[in-house]
Amino acid sequence: MSEDIVDDDVNDGNHSPPSLRRRKLRSVIWNDFEKEEDSNGVLWAKCKHCKRNLTGSSTSGTTHLKRHLAHCPKNKNQDVRQKFLSWGQAKTDGSTCISNFKFDQNQSRQDLAHMIMLHEYPFKIVEHPGFIKFAKNLQPLFKMVSRNTIKSDCLAIYKKEKEKLSTVFETIPGRISLTTDMWTSNQTLGYICLTAHFVDHDWVLNKRIINFAVEPSPHTAINLCDTIYRQLLEWKIDGKISTMTVDNLTTNDSMCARLKEKLHDTLPLEGKFFHVRCCAHILNLVVQSGLEVINNVIHKVRESVKYVKASQSRQQIFQELARVSKISSEKKVCLDVPTRWNSTFLMLQVALEYKDAFLQMTQCDLNYQVAPTKDEWENAKIICNFLKVFYDATNIFSATKSPTANIFFPELVSIRCALHEAYVCDKLFMRSIVERMKDKFDKYWGECSLILSIAVVLDPRYKLKLLEYYYPKIYYFERSEMEIQKAKNAIRDLYREYERKQASSTERSSLSGFNFANEERVGLNTNPSRQDKMNLFHQFAIESSSRVERKGDLDHYLDEAIIIVPPTDEFDVLSWWKSNALNYPTLSIMARDILGIPISTVASESAFSTGGRVLDQYRSSLLPETVEALICGQDWLRASIDGTYIFNLSFLLF
């Protein structure tokens, strides 16, 4: 008997003959045929498309049915396993291509697991009736799996992607920079997120979350340092670390100091630039400290917006007052979120456009008691103009897909100039605002301006010229010269270390065939071979050459003129270094490491917030190990689909 038809476990209860018992049709071919029995008891298989009858007895099998279905003139889906065409994009140039499609159950299961990881769907989605129906209609051949099975598939993907990432870390040509942050889920569990940033062989900036795990209390500097160091050892990257970027917290300061001691021997310049403070966190603290001083003015503007938006009738009156005041703005007054300073800036910006309407409203609505005075409106305008430099800088950072370290210096030095100008202006209220902001910013600038200046010098559009242009604007003459020289010395010290390592690597390579056991014999006047003599000469040549002062990559690079790029044109600094790596073999290695340093910790924090939330209720109910697999797996899969770097700065700064 054919295996396509089997008896049911339960009889129909009528004790009918065996030939008439209900049968279970297992082959997918019966989706296109109906089994019928004629008056003579002969079984037929009737095609649902052309209505033709074919032999349907169990002894006939289904091969002839499949053959008919493949050539049935009315079958729109002939031979679903071979004749479907699929549309897709070519991997090389992105052009559209057409290819044959053959259903693969295992591949479909993997795609389903990818979908769940990428879009944060619950495992239980495979048991939702609507989803099951959708999948069945989309592909009848697909056998839906259980939630435990799909969970296992997701964990398997995580393990496979982790192995692939380990291989990447083994082969990357440069160093790895780290960012880390502590967060709390709605389980009140503390999670530590560790992210690696590096520039690959193709000179593309990458970021990968390498750890997302529960950190037991207390979250002391010692415990955090030990956790991070264990992860570096597990990934076998402890000898490749360059920097660590963290928020401006005391615990992080101590943690970085301890971690620096553990990695001391492998860090560039013994860890001189290891600890990098998060630019995003600092700017947020700077702006918030200034806004606290003018909280009274902001409060009045906020309450005025609330008053107008409280009812439809007030909004209609306000719109009429705006029309009478000849206000042409099409924007609508908006309320801010007090904890996000960008929303406060936007609220002030729009409210200022409707200043005359608000002033008119004080005269026609006696209930409107929270209106700012004319002087307060003028102060709000000055504040808004002042905050614009912060807002514009933030937009530039967040609009950049791959934020290399060189983009931060020009914007931050512009903020430093704006703070200095506001501090010396004749507006006393502005001086009180800026004084607190300037103190916080100057502390950050003093600690991080050196690494920022090195990064910007490695941008061929600027080199040392940008420092020579801006430093006299923010320092007096002697201090300006001193800061420029400090930056030059730091760049040269770092370059010399890379040069020494490069020379050491070259020396080891050139002497790899030298038999050092023979060196003693040479010294004892034995009869050395010709090869040993040449190896000793090469060793002497390398050592003596290293003692001769010569012009290296750095001097050649700095001596050449800067390249001129129109402000409207995009410039990819990594692509430039990729094209010029052969011209600057040592300096390009240094540029790869420096330009890949993250000046902000957002890459870590964005893992905890997709669209502004932390860990949702569903993920909080999962085991921490499963959460780590889903978070890390999602990050790795997204990188393979959307590109290597995902950067979301705006929600943090604001």
XYZ file of C-alpha atoms in Angstrom:
654
model
C 0.000 0.000 0.000
C 1.195 3.488 -0.807
C 2.436 5.488 2.184
C 0.433 8.459 0.963
C -2.786 6.951 2.412
C -3.059 5.486 5.917
C -5.909 4.325 8.133
C -7.207 6.621 10.848
C -6.699 5.463 14.425
C -10.469 5.730 15.003
C -13.083 3.873 12.918
C -16.124 5.759 11.691
C -18.369 3.688 13.975
C -20.522 2.220 11.136
C -18.407 -0.940 10.765
C -18.083 -0.224 7.040
C -15.929 -2.444 4.858
C -12.169 -1.821 4.946
C -12.299 -0.315 1.444
C -14.683 2.422 2.618
C -12.962 3.330 5.861
C -11.905 6.965 6.194
C -8.393 7.539 5.026
C -5.865 10.198 5.941
C -4.143 11.669 2.899
C -0.577 12.591 3.760
C 0.906 13.723 0.459
C 0.717 17.424 -0.383
C -0.477 16.390 -3.860
C -3.964 15.904 -2.420
C -4.201 19.672 -1.960
C -4.859 19.725 -5.740
C -6.970 16.535 -6.086
C -10.223 15.208 -4.638
C -10.724 11.474 -4.054
C -14.053 10.190 -5.418
C -15.629 6.727 -5.745
C -17.933 5.848 -8.650
C -20.962 3.545 -8.612
C -18.754 0.555 -9.366
C -16.561 1.169 -6.318
C -13.608 2.434 -8.359
C -11.566 5.228 -6.707
C -10.678 8.272 -8.824
C -8.518 11.339 -8.165
C -10.259 14.391 -9.620
C -8.055 17.378 -10.491
C -9.380 20.520 -8.820
C -8.080 22.657 -11.676
C -9.155 20.921 -14.927
C -11.665 18.424 -13.377
C -9.994 15.484 -15.097
C -10.265 12.067 -13.382
C -7.148 9.990 -12.834
C -6.681 6.659 -11.108
C -6.976 7.196 -7.377
C -6.514 3.789 -5.824
C -3.909 3.395 -3.113
C -2.002 0.888 -5.196
C -1.479 3.418 -7.983
C 0.624 5.781 -5.886
C 0.841 9.526 -6.598
C 3.568 9.811 -9.214
C 1.084 10.061 -12.082
C -0.829 12.743 -10.155
C 2.315 14.846 -9.722
C 3.089 14.408 -13.405
C -0.380 15.624 -14.361
C -0.207 18.596 -11.973
C 3.099 19.693 -13.495
C 1.481 19.984 -16.931
C -2.122 20.794 -16.042
C -3.120 23.712 -18.331
C -5.335 25.281 -15.654
C -2.886 24.947 -12.754
C -1.469 28.407 -12.037
C 1.145 27.055 -9.622
C 2.655 24.232 -11.605
C 5.326 22.286 -9.746
C 5.611 24.550 -6.706
C 8.958 23.044 -5.824
C 10.652 24.059 -9.080
C 8.682 26.525 -11.174
C 8.181 29.471 -8.755
C 10.244 32.528 -9.594
C 11.471 34.839 -6.851
C 12.508 38.470 -7.091
C 15.592 39.633 -5.284
C 18.614 41.908 -5.332
C 22.019 40.955 -6.614
C 24.611 41.033 -3.830
C 27.192 42.891 -5.924
C 25.454 45.866 -7.518
C 22.002 45.767 -5.884
C 20.206 45.284 -9.213
C 16.972 43.282 -9.388
C 17.296 39.652 -10.388
C 14.938 36.711 -10.922
C 15.736 33.194 -9.774
C 14.038 29.819 -9.371
C 12.525 29.168 -5.972
C 12.488 25.820 -4.221
C 10.889 25.523 -0.808
C 13.230 24.583 2.039
C 11.695 23.823 5.445
C 14.957 24.304 7.344
C 15.704 27.611 5.630
C 12.177 28.822 6.380
C 12.586 27.904 10.044
C 15.825 29.845 10.145
C 14.177 32.843 8.463
C 11.363 32.704 11.040
C 13.893 32.679 13.888
C 15.713 35.625 12.272
C 12.432 37.538 12.076
C 11.671 36.920 15.744
C 15.143 38.075 16.805
C 15.241 41.109 14.522
C 11.811 42.478 15.377
C 11.521 41.407 19.022
C 8.506 39.172 18.455
C 7.604 36.743 21.270
C 8.326 33.059 20.768
C 4.613 32.464 21.236
C 3.875 34.083 17.877
C 4.210 30.623 16.285
C 1.104 29.577 18.249
C -1.033 32.587 17.297
C -3.939 31.396 15.089
C -3.710 34.431 12.817
C 0.004 33.930 12.180
C -0.429 30.198 11.594
C -3.173 30.900 9.044
C -1.063 33.545 7.332
C 1.945 31.222 7.056
C -0.207 28.337 5.799
C -1.757 30.459 3.059
C 1.617 31.909 2.137
C 3.334 28.508 1.904
C 1.226 25.371 2.486
C 4.368 23.227 2.574
C 5.708 24.949 5.696
C 5.231 22.979 8.908
C 4.809 25.368 11.837
C 7.039 24.664 14.828
C 6.390 25.035 18.548
C 7.599 27.980 20.612
C 10.193 25.788 22.347
C 11.546 24.716 18.966
C 11.749 28.273 17.656
C 13.458 29.330 20.882
C 16.061 26.610 20.323
C 16.491 27.842 16.756
C 17.136 31.392 18.017
C 19.709 30.184 20.543
C 21.412 28.151 17.809
C 21.618 31.243 15.608
C 23.141 33.187 18.516
C 25.845 30.529 19.020
C 26.613 30.383 15.305
C 26.849 34.174 14.975
C 29.037 34.326 18.074
C 31.502 31.886 16.513
C 31.563 33.981 13.337
C 32.218 37.148 15.346
C 35.050 35.453 17.248
C 36.679 34.671 13.916
C 36.293 38.323 12.872
C 38.016 39.484 16.074
C 40.919 37.117 15.406
C 41.539 38.556 11.952
C 40.820 42.301 12.259
C 43.927 44.347 11.412
C 43.571 46.994 14.116
C 42.532 47.565 17.698
C 39.116 47.465 19.365
C 37.502 50.293 21.342
C 34.828 49.613 23.946
C 31.710 51.317 25.255
C 29.737 50.117 28.247
C 26.728 51.066 30.341
C 24.666 49.800 33.239
C 20.879 49.723 32.937
C 17.961 48.389 34.943
C 15.098 46.396 33.457
C 11.558 46.445 34.853
C 12.594 43.360 36.811
C 14.920 45.732 38.722
C 17.807 43.588 37.487
C 20.991 45.393 36.559
C 22.258 44.655 33.041
C 25.701 45.464 31.715
C 26.103 46.047 28.005
C 29.560 45.895 26.457
C 30.023 46.990 22.845
C 33.086 46.592 20.629
C 33.937 49.147 17.920
C 36.519 48.464 15.217
C 37.487 49.269 11.631
C 37.655 46.153 9.460
C 39.840 45.163 6.501
C 37.650 47.184 4.126
C 37.988 50.313 6.265
C 34.380 50.173 7.420
C 33.458 51.134 10.988
C 31.759 48.295 12.856
C 30.069 47.961 16.205
C 29.012 44.744 17.865
C 27.419 44.112 21.250
C 29.559 41.394 22.817
C 27.905 41.152 26.221
C 24.428 41.866 27.570
C 24.115 40.142 30.897
C 22.808 40.553 34.414
C 25.335 42.165 36.734
C 24.675 41.103 40.358
C 24.600 43.821 43.003
C 26.489 45.701 44.236
C 27.616 47.432 41.040
C 30.993 48.468 42.391
C 33.995 49.448 40.305
C 35.759 46.189 41.260
C 32.826 43.996 40.198
C 32.275 45.872 36.929
C 35.980 45.719 36.097
C 36.106 41.971 36.767
C 33.018 41.333 34.624
C 34.381 43.300 31.673
C 37.831 41.743 31.947
C 36.321 38.240 31.961
C 34.467 39.086 28.762
C 37.641 40.337 27.100
C 39.389 37.098 28.017
C 36.454 35.005 26.803
C 36.470 36.770 23.427
C 40.299 36.668 23.380
C 40.581 40.393 22.651
C 42.303 41.541 25.859
C 45.476 42.270 23.887
C 43.698 44.324 21.217
C 41.930 46.980 23.291
C 42.507 50.665 22.567
C 40.047 52.772 24.604
C 37.026 52.556 26.892
C 34.233 55.163 26.575
C 31.925 55.543 29.591
C 29.517 57.989 31.206
C 30.808 60.645 33.573
C 30.256 58.710 36.824
C 32.639 58.181 39.736
C 32.152 54.410 39.613
C 33.125 54.392 35.948
C 36.246 56.418 36.709
C 37.406 53.826 39.243
C 36.426 50.942 36.986
C 38.437 52.348 34.066
C 41.454 52.901 36.317
C 41.370 49.254 37.475
C 40.835 47.921 33.962
C 43.694 50.072 32.715
C 46.005 48.416 35.260
C 45.003 44.950 34.016
C 45.559 45.908 30.362
C 48.516 48.224 31.012
C 51.152 46.319 29.033
C 49.040 46.000 25.870
C 47.566 49.536 25.661
C 48.962 52.262 23.361
C 51.205 54.676 25.309
C 50.519 52.596 28.441
C 46.885 53.649 28.433
C 47.331 57.422 28.188
C 44.114 57.724 26.151
C 42.349 54.633 27.483
C 39.586 56.406 29.458
C 37.288 58.443 27.176
C 34.326 60.314 28.668
C 31.023 60.168 26.822
C 30.482 63.346 24.810
C 26.715 62.804 24.751
C 26.436 62.533 28.516
C 28.598 65.603 29.079
C 26.613 67.779 26.652
C 23.387 66.704 28.307
C 24.739 67.688 31.741
C 26.054 70.995 30.378
C 22.735 72.049 28.827
C 20.611 70.862 31.755
C 22.772 72.827 34.206
C 22.208 75.993 32.174
C 18.464 75.460 31.845
C 18.122 75.136 35.609
C 19.168 78.784 35.983
C 16.370 80.036 33.678
C 13.762 77.567 34.851
C 11.345 80.448 35.658
C 11.227 81.677 32.042
C 10.927 78.149 30.660
C 8.146 77.397 33.142
C 6.118 80.375 31.937
C 6.523 79.421 28.280
C 5.592 75.821 29.077
C 2.474 76.877 31.023
C 1.501 79.256 28.217
C 1.628 76.419 25.690
C -0.390 74.221 28.059
C -2.994 76.964 28.449
C -3.445 77.381 24.692
C -3.642 73.650 24.035
C -6.066 73.006 26.929
C -9.218 73.426 24.781
C -10.229 73.703 21.159
C -11.832 77.113 21.659
C -8.578 78.550 23.037
C -6.679 77.138 20.081
C -9.120 78.800 17.681
C -8.756 82.132 19.492
C -4.961 81.758 19.457
C -4.940 80.988 15.722
C -7.053 84.095 15.073
C -4.667 86.228 17.149
C -1.760 84.795 15.148
C -3.533 85.733 11.905
C -4.209 89.276 13.140
C -0.552 89.549 14.248
C 0.472 88.501 10.706
C 2.369 85.447 11.921
C 3.063 83.312 8.860
C 4.480 80.272 10.622
C 2.762 76.971 9.837
C 4.206 75.254 12.876
C 2.035 74.487 15.874
C 3.027 75.308 19.432
C 4.302 72.151 21.099
C 4.840 71.045 24.680
C 8.235 69.809 25.773
C 9.387 66.805 27.765
C 11.306 68.427 30.655
C 13.910 65.647 30.823
C 14.824 66.080 27.140
C 16.409 69.405 26.441
C 15.942 69.242 22.687
C 12.170 69.273 23.176
C 12.579 72.335 25.405
C 14.611 74.007 22.663
C 11.962 73.220 20.028
C 9.196 74.443 22.334
C 10.998 77.767 22.815
C 11.785 78.068 19.111
C 8.157 77.664 18.014
C 6.732 79.718 20.913
C 9.016 82.626 19.954
C 7.487 82.674 16.477
C 4.096 83.200 18.169
C 5.358 85.732 20.713
C 3.038 88.496 19.472
C 0.033 86.180 19.620
C 0.812 85.307 23.225
C 1.179 89.008 24.078
C -2.171 89.758 22.403
C -3.787 86.943 24.377
C -2.888 88.625 27.683
C -5.159 91.521 26.670
C -8.196 89.548 25.479
C -8.183 86.666 27.965
C -8.153 87.645 31.624
C -7.730 84.003 32.698
C -4.346 83.844 31.011
C -2.112 84.664 33.986
C 1.140 82.863 33.159
C 2.329 84.972 30.248
C 6.062 85.855 30.063
C 6.859 89.559 30.047
C 8.434 91.274 27.048
C 11.831 91.138 28.730
C 11.402 87.439 29.439
C 10.495 86.836 25.801
C 13.697 88.634 24.781
C 15.691 86.517 27.206
C 14.048 83.379 25.816
C 15.120 84.439 22.320
C 18.732 84.897 23.429
C 18.668 81.512 25.173
C 17.178 79.815 22.150
C 19.822 81.226 19.829
C 22.497 80.112 22.269
C 21.145 76.543 22.497
C 21.036 76.234 18.717
C 24.758 75.464 18.523
C 24.199 72.494 20.851
C 21.146 71.396 18.886
C 22.931 71.639 15.519
C 25.946 69.728 16.797
C 23.712 66.971 18.094
C 21.925 66.706 14.758
C 25.238 66.392 12.930
C 26.349 63.586 15.252
C 23.056 61.694 15.043
C 22.743 62.112 11.263
C 26.045 60.353 10.707
C 25.699 56.625 10.064
C 29.321 55.866 10.938
C 30.450 58.473 13.494
C 34.223 58.395 13.266
C 36.132 60.289 15.953
C 37.157 63.148 13.641
C 33.630 64.609 13.328
C 33.367 65.592 17.000
C 36.190 68.111 17.363
C 34.850 70.812 14.978
C 31.423 70.812 16.640
C 32.703 70.678 20.201
C 35.208 73.447 19.628
C 32.359 75.535 18.174
C 30.432 74.954 21.400
C 33.531 75.966 23.363
C 33.696 79.210 21.360
C 29.971 79.889 21.898
C 30.353 79.395 25.650
C 33.314 81.763 25.717
C 31.476 84.449 23.714
C 28.365 84.199 25.878
C 30.479 84.374 29.018
C 32.077 87.696 28.051
C 28.896 89.281 26.639
C 27.151 92.212 28.346
C 23.998 90.229 29.260
C 24.299 89.550 32.978
C 21.605 86.863 32.998
C 23.471 84.994 30.227
C 26.685 85.136 32.217
C 25.008 83.405 35.167
C 23.683 80.704 32.825
C 26.928 80.151 30.969
C 29.099 80.155 34.082
C 27.738 76.796 35.259
C 27.725 75.341 31.755
C 31.276 76.473 31.069
C 32.659 74.875 34.240
C 31.270 71.450 33.292
C 32.307 71.706 29.657
C 35.832 72.941 30.454
C 36.386 69.940 32.722
C 35.422 67.576 29.909
C 37.402 69.562 27.343
C 40.529 69.461 29.478
C 40.347 65.660 29.747
C 39.336 64.740 26.200
C 40.487 67.534 23.877
C 43.815 65.775 23.257
C 42.344 62.586 21.791
C 39.797 64.682 19.865
C 42.572 66.828 18.406
C 44.574 63.756 17.338
C 41.500 62.399 15.561
C 40.853 65.650 13.708
C 44.497 65.952 12.626
C 44.045 62.565 10.936
C 41.293 64.125 8.819
C 43.057 65.275 5.612
C 40.620 68.198 5.313
C 41.915 69.729 8.554
C 45.251 68.308 9.784
C 46.889 70.834 12.138
C 45.236 73.804 10.426
C 41.969 73.460 12.336
C 43.813 73.588 15.668
C 45.788 76.607 14.502
C 42.530 78.308 13.488
C 40.391 77.580 16.556
C 42.799 77.530 19.503
C 43.606 81.257 19.347
C 39.857 81.882 19.560
C 39.419 79.963 22.819
C 42.822 80.515 24.472
C 45.061 83.543 24.926
C 48.149 83.557 22.688
C 50.687 81.783 24.931
C 48.161 79.132 25.986
C 47.114 78.642 22.376
C 50.685 77.928 21.276
C 51.147 75.585 24.223
C 47.984 73.582 23.440
C 48.910 73.225 19.771
C 52.377 72.009 20.744
C 50.851 69.584 23.234
C 48.706 68.111 20.471
C 51.725 67.839 18.157
C 53.748 66.056 20.844
C 50.899 63.634 21.578
C 50.511 62.770 17.900
C 54.259 62.197 17.492
C 54.528 60.092 20.649
C 51.679 57.899 19.503
C 53.099 57.650 15.987
C 56.539 56.640 17.282
C 54.978 53.783 19.229
C 53.212 52.516 16.109
C 56.430 52.983 14.155
C 58.413 50.937 16.698
C 55.867 48.129 16.620
C 55.838 48.185 12.840
C 59.639 48.062 12.726
C 59.680 45.240 15.278
C 57.185 43.298 13.192
C 59.246 43.868 10.046
C 62.411 42.811 11.842
C 60.854 39.591 13.097
C 59.632 38.884 9.588
C 63.004 39.546 7.959
C 64.868 37.452 10.514
C 62.361 34.650 10.616
C 64.773 32.388 8.737
C 67.802 33.261 10.870
C 69.213 30.493 13.043
C 70.021 32.324 16.288
C 71.807 29.250 17.597
C 74.496 29.973 15.022
C 75.072 33.531 16.269
C 77.199 32.304 19.152
C 79.297 30.250 16.773
C 79.876 33.331 14.636
C 81.127 35.174 17.686
C 83.545 32.304 18.466
C 85.244 32.620 15.076
C 83.665 29.471 13.759
C 83.001 29.204 10.066
C 79.538 30.819 9.631
C 77.508 30.078 6.575
C 76.933 32.745 3.927
C 73.244 32.900 4.944
C 74.144 33.522 8.600
C 76.485 36.333 7.575
C 73.770 38.018 5.526
C 71.237 37.666 8.338
C 73.624 39.326 10.767
C 74.156 42.143 8.268
C 70.392 42.615 7.899
C 70.034 42.764 11.666
C 72.766 45.415 11.859
C 71.163 47.416 9.011
C 67.752 47.408 10.681
C 69.135 48.448 14.083
C 71.321 51.205 12.670
C 68.556 52.504 10.417
C 66.186 52.776 13.349
C 68.716 55.055 15.075
C 68.911 57.434 12.120
C 66.448 60.305 12.235
C 64.434 60.126 9.041
C 61.240 61.546 7.686
C 58.332 59.207 8.316
C 54.710 58.906 7.277
C 53.554 61.521 9.760
C 55.879 64.233 8.465
C 54.988 63.478 4.865
C 51.294 63.615 5.732
C 51.514 66.902 7.641
C 53.725 68.542 4.997
C 51.178 67.948 2.255
C 48.401 70.490 1.767
C 44.942 69.809 3.128
C 42.359 68.579 0.654
C 39.497 70.948 -0.146
C 36.029 69.409 0.012
C 32.938 71.622 -0.552
C 30.820 71.838 2.628
C 27.836 70.416 0.775
C 29.724 67.275 -0.264
C 29.927 64.211 1.943
C 33.397 63.070 2.910
C 34.262 59.571 4.133
C 37.534 59.799 6.018
C 37.894 56.010 6.207
C 37.553 55.698 2.431
C 40.295 58.296 2.028
C 42.637 56.352 4.296
C 41.770 53.133 2.478
C 42.853 54.754 -0.793
C 46.023 56.218 0.728
C 47.108 53.385 3.031
C 50.020 52.469 0.756
C 51.294 56.047 0.856
C 51.270 56.071 4.680
C 51.751 52.434 5.757
C 52.417 53.161 9.436
C 50.240 56.230 9.897
C 47.276 54.437 8.287
C 47.466 51.750 10.977
C 47.326 54.465 13.625
C 44.477 56.242 11.799
C 42.448 53.021 11.693
C 42.608 52.725 15.494
C 42.103 56.397 16.357
C 39.228 57.126 13.965
C 37.356 54.074 15.257
C 37.230 55.388 18.828
C 33.604 56.043 19.900
C 33.302 59.468 21.510
C 29.836 58.553 22.800
C 28.366 55.506 24.555
C 25.151 55.604 22.545
C 25.885 52.384 20.705
C 25.536 50.513 24.004
C 22.513 52.441 25.188
C 20.612 52.025 21.931
C 20.588 48.274 22.609
C 18.402 48.871 25.626
C 15.999 51.172 23.861
C 14.284 50.504 20.556
C 11.965 53.428 19.990
C 12.585 54.788 23.472
C 11.829 51.810 25.730
C 14.086 49.751 27.917
C 13.401 46.010 28.291
C 9.709 45.454 27.642
C 7.478 43.231 29.750
C 7.943 40.250 27.440
C 11.745 40.301 27.463
C 11.814 40.968 31.190
C 9.977 37.667 31.689
C 12.713 35.675 29.933
C 15.777 34.094 31.469
C 18.796 36.456 31.430
C 20.697 34.024 29.177
C 17.857 34.118 26.645
C 17.722 37.911 26.827
C 21.457 38.099 26.068
C 21.061 35.761 23.097
C 18.179 37.841 21.691
C 19.829 41.238 22.246
C 23.253 40.243 20.906
C 21.759 38.167 18.102
C 19.527 41.041 17.049
C 22.493 43.407 16.934
C 24.603 41.008 14.862
C 21.788 40.229 12.424
C 20.923 43.910 11.991
C 24.538 44.674 11.190
C 24.513 42.086 8.415
C 21.297 43.533 6.946
C 21.422 47.299 7.501
C 25.163 47.848 7.467
C 27.888 47.548 10.026
C 27.067 50.494 12.265
C 23.814 51.621 13.858
C 23.966 54.963 15.615
C 21.095 56.582 17.491
C 22.287 59.612 19.396
C 19.376 61.996 19.597
C 17.229 60.183 22.139
C 20.119 60.075 24.604
C 21.364 63.635 24.389
C 17.907 65.023 24.776
